[in-house]
GROMACS .gro file of C-alpha atoms in nm:
model
  119
    1UNK     CA    1   9.328  -7.926  -7.357
    2UNK     CA    2   9.118  -7.615  -7.407
    3UNK     CA    3   9.070  -7.409  -7.093
    4UNK     CA    4   8.726  -7.248  -7.105
    5UNK     CA    5   8.800  -7.027  -6.806
    6UNK     CA    6   9.063  -6.841  -7.009
    7UNK     CA    7   8.818  -6.799  -7.298
    8UNK     CA    8   8.548  -6.668  -7.065
    9UNK     CA    9   8.789  -6.421  -6.902
   10UNK     CA   10   8.899  -6.302  -7.247
   11UNK     CA   11   8.533  -6.259  -7.348
   12UNK     CA   12   8.457  -6.054  -7.037
   13UNK     CA   13   8.772  -5.842  -7.051
   14UNK     CA   14   8.742  -5.752  -7.419
   15UNK     CA   15   8.365  -5.740  -7.467
   16UNK     CA   16   8.354  -5.401  -7.637
   17UNK     CA   17   8.634  -5.489  -7.877
   18UNK     CA   18   8.480  -5.827  -7.956
   19UNK     CA   19   8.140  -5.676  -8.026
   20UNK     CA   20   8.293  -5.388  -8.222
   21UNK     CA   21   8.443  -5.646  -8.456
   22UNK     CA   22   8.169  -5.908  -8.461
   23UNK     CA   23   7.863  -5.690  -8.528
   24UNK     CA   24   7.983  -5.539  -8.858
   25UNK     CA   25   8.163  -5.861  -8.953
   26UNK     CA   26   7.838  -6.059  -8.915
   27UNK     CA   27   7.639  -5.805  -9.113
   28UNK     CA   28   7.896  -5.784  -9.392
   29UNK     CA   29   7.952  -6.160  -9.415
   30UNK     CA   30   7.580  -6.238  -9.419
   31UNK     CA   31   7.528  -5.958  -9.671
   32UNK     CA   32   7.795  -6.118  -9.889
   33UNK     CA   33   7.608  -6.449  -9.872
   34UNK     CA   34   7.286  -6.276  -9.977
   35UNK     CA   35   7.470  -6.094 -10.256
   36UNK     CA   36   7.614  -6.417 -10.392
   37UNK     CA   37   7.271  -6.583 -10.380
   38UNK     CA   38   7.111  -6.285 -10.554
   39UNK     CA   39   7.374  -6.288 -10.828
   40UNK     CA   40   7.331  -6.666 -10.869
   41UNK     CA   41   7.698  -6.739 -10.816
   42UNK     CA   42   7.864  -7.079 -10.806
   43UNK     CA   43   7.771  -7.308 -10.514
   44UNK     CA   44   8.133  -7.326 -10.401
   45UNK     CA   45   8.147  -6.948 -10.357
   46UNK     CA   46   7.818  -6.953 -10.168
   47UNK     CA   47   7.939  -7.236  -9.941
   48UNK     CA   48   8.259  -7.045  -9.862
   49UNK     CA   49   8.063  -6.730  -9.775
   50UNK     CA   50   7.818  -6.933  -9.565
   51UNK     CA   51   8.105  -7.101  -9.381
   52UNK     CA   52   8.276  -6.775  -9.290
   53UNK     CA   53   7.951  -6.602  -9.194
   54UNK     CA   54   7.834  -6.899  -8.988
   55UNK     CA   55   8.159  -6.910  -8.793
   56UNK     CA   56   8.128  -6.540  -8.714
   57UNK     CA   57   7.765  -6.585  -8.605
   58UNK     CA   58   7.855  -6.882  -8.384
   59UNK     CA   59   8.136  -6.684  -8.221
   60UNK     CA   60   7.890  -6.403  -8.147
   61UNK     CA   61   7.641  -6.649  -8.000
   62UNK     CA   62   7.910  -6.807  -7.783
   63UNK     CA   63   8.018  -6.461  -7.665
   64UNK     CA   64   7.658  -6.377  -7.570
   65UNK     CA   65   7.611  -6.713  -7.398
   66UNK     CA   66   7.924  -6.643  -7.193
   67UNK     CA   67   7.751  -6.332  -7.058
   68UNK     CA   68   7.433  -6.526  -6.985
   69UNK     CA   69   7.649  -6.776  -6.798
   70UNK     CA   70   7.742  -6.515  -6.538
   71UNK     CA   71   7.392  -6.364  -6.525
   72UNK     CA   72   7.424  -6.052  -6.740
   73UNK     CA   73   7.072  -6.008  -6.873
   74UNK     CA   74   7.038  -5.672  -7.045
   75UNK     CA   75   6.897  -5.538  -7.371
   76UNK     CA   76   7.234  -5.551  -7.555
   77UNK     CA   77   7.275  -5.921  -7.479
   78UNK     CA   78   6.933  -5.997  -7.627
   79UNK     CA   79   6.997  -5.772  -7.928
   80UNK     CA   80   7.328  -5.945  -7.998
   81UNK     CA   81   7.165  -6.285  -7.945
   82UNK     CA   82   6.897  -6.194  -8.199
   83UNK     CA   83   7.155  -6.061  -8.448
   84UNK     CA   84   7.372  -6.371  -8.422
   85UNK     CA   85   7.070  -6.599  -8.447
   86UNK     CA   86   6.933  -6.420  -8.752
   87UNK     CA   87   7.269  -6.421  -8.930
   88UNK     CA   88   7.312  -6.791  -8.858
   89UNK     CA   89   6.954  -6.865  -8.973
   90UNK     CA   90   6.996  -6.679  -9.302
   91UNK     CA   91   7.324  -6.855  -9.370
   92UNK     CA   92   7.175  -7.196  -9.293
   93UNK     CA   93   6.885  -7.112  -9.525
   94UNK     CA   94   7.137  -7.024  -9.796
   95UNK     CA   95   7.311  -7.356  -9.739
   96UNK     CA   96   7.001  -7.575  -9.725
   97UNK     CA   97   6.778  -7.413  -9.988
   98UNK     CA   98   6.949  -7.136 -10.188
   99UNK     CA   99   6.678  -7.141 -10.457
  100UNK     CA  100   6.398  -7.034 -10.222
  101UNK     CA  101   6.619  -6.768 -10.064
  102UNK     CA  102   6.699  -6.640 -10.414
  103UNK     CA  103   6.327  -6.620 -10.492
  104UNK     CA  104   6.262  -6.424 -10.173
  105UNK     CA  105   6.545  -6.184 -10.258
  106UNK     CA  106   6.415  -6.141 -10.612
  107UNK     CA  107   6.062  -6.069 -10.489
  108UNK     CA  108   6.193  -5.818 -10.234
  109UNK     CA  109   6.407  -5.650 -10.501
  110UNK     CA  110   6.111  -5.618 -10.739
  111UNK     CA  111   5.889  -5.477 -10.462
  112UNK     CA  112   6.144  -5.216 -10.362
  113UNK     CA  113   6.218  -5.126 -10.726
  114UNK     CA  114   5.849  -5.077 -10.805
  115UNK     CA  115   5.800  -4.869 -10.491
  116UNK     CA  116   6.101  -4.648 -10.576
  117UNK     CA  117   5.989  -4.591 -10.935
  118UNK     CA  118   5.633  -4.507 -10.826
  119UNK     CA  119   5.751  -4.237 -10.584
   0.00000   0.00000   0.00000
């Protein structure tokens, strides 16, 4: 059986290392999902990227919740909670409705491209 006390102790003892890995991993994995949506890749590739990115986001959320469990309420915990929640939300959006996410990405790309060319 899984002993949650050991997992909590590991989370507390290696917080900096866990966050040092999870923050860029979440950003890169979610960025990969957005890239695949923007390039209109195969659904299987998108699902694989969403799966990996969602697991990373859930691990970050569980790590943050472990700190809330012992009463650590600081700005970094809320920032990491927001980051994990946003990454998970974007990946769920990519899973549920990739077409609308693709349209949002295309609109954002056109807006930025027109702004860059005008300046």
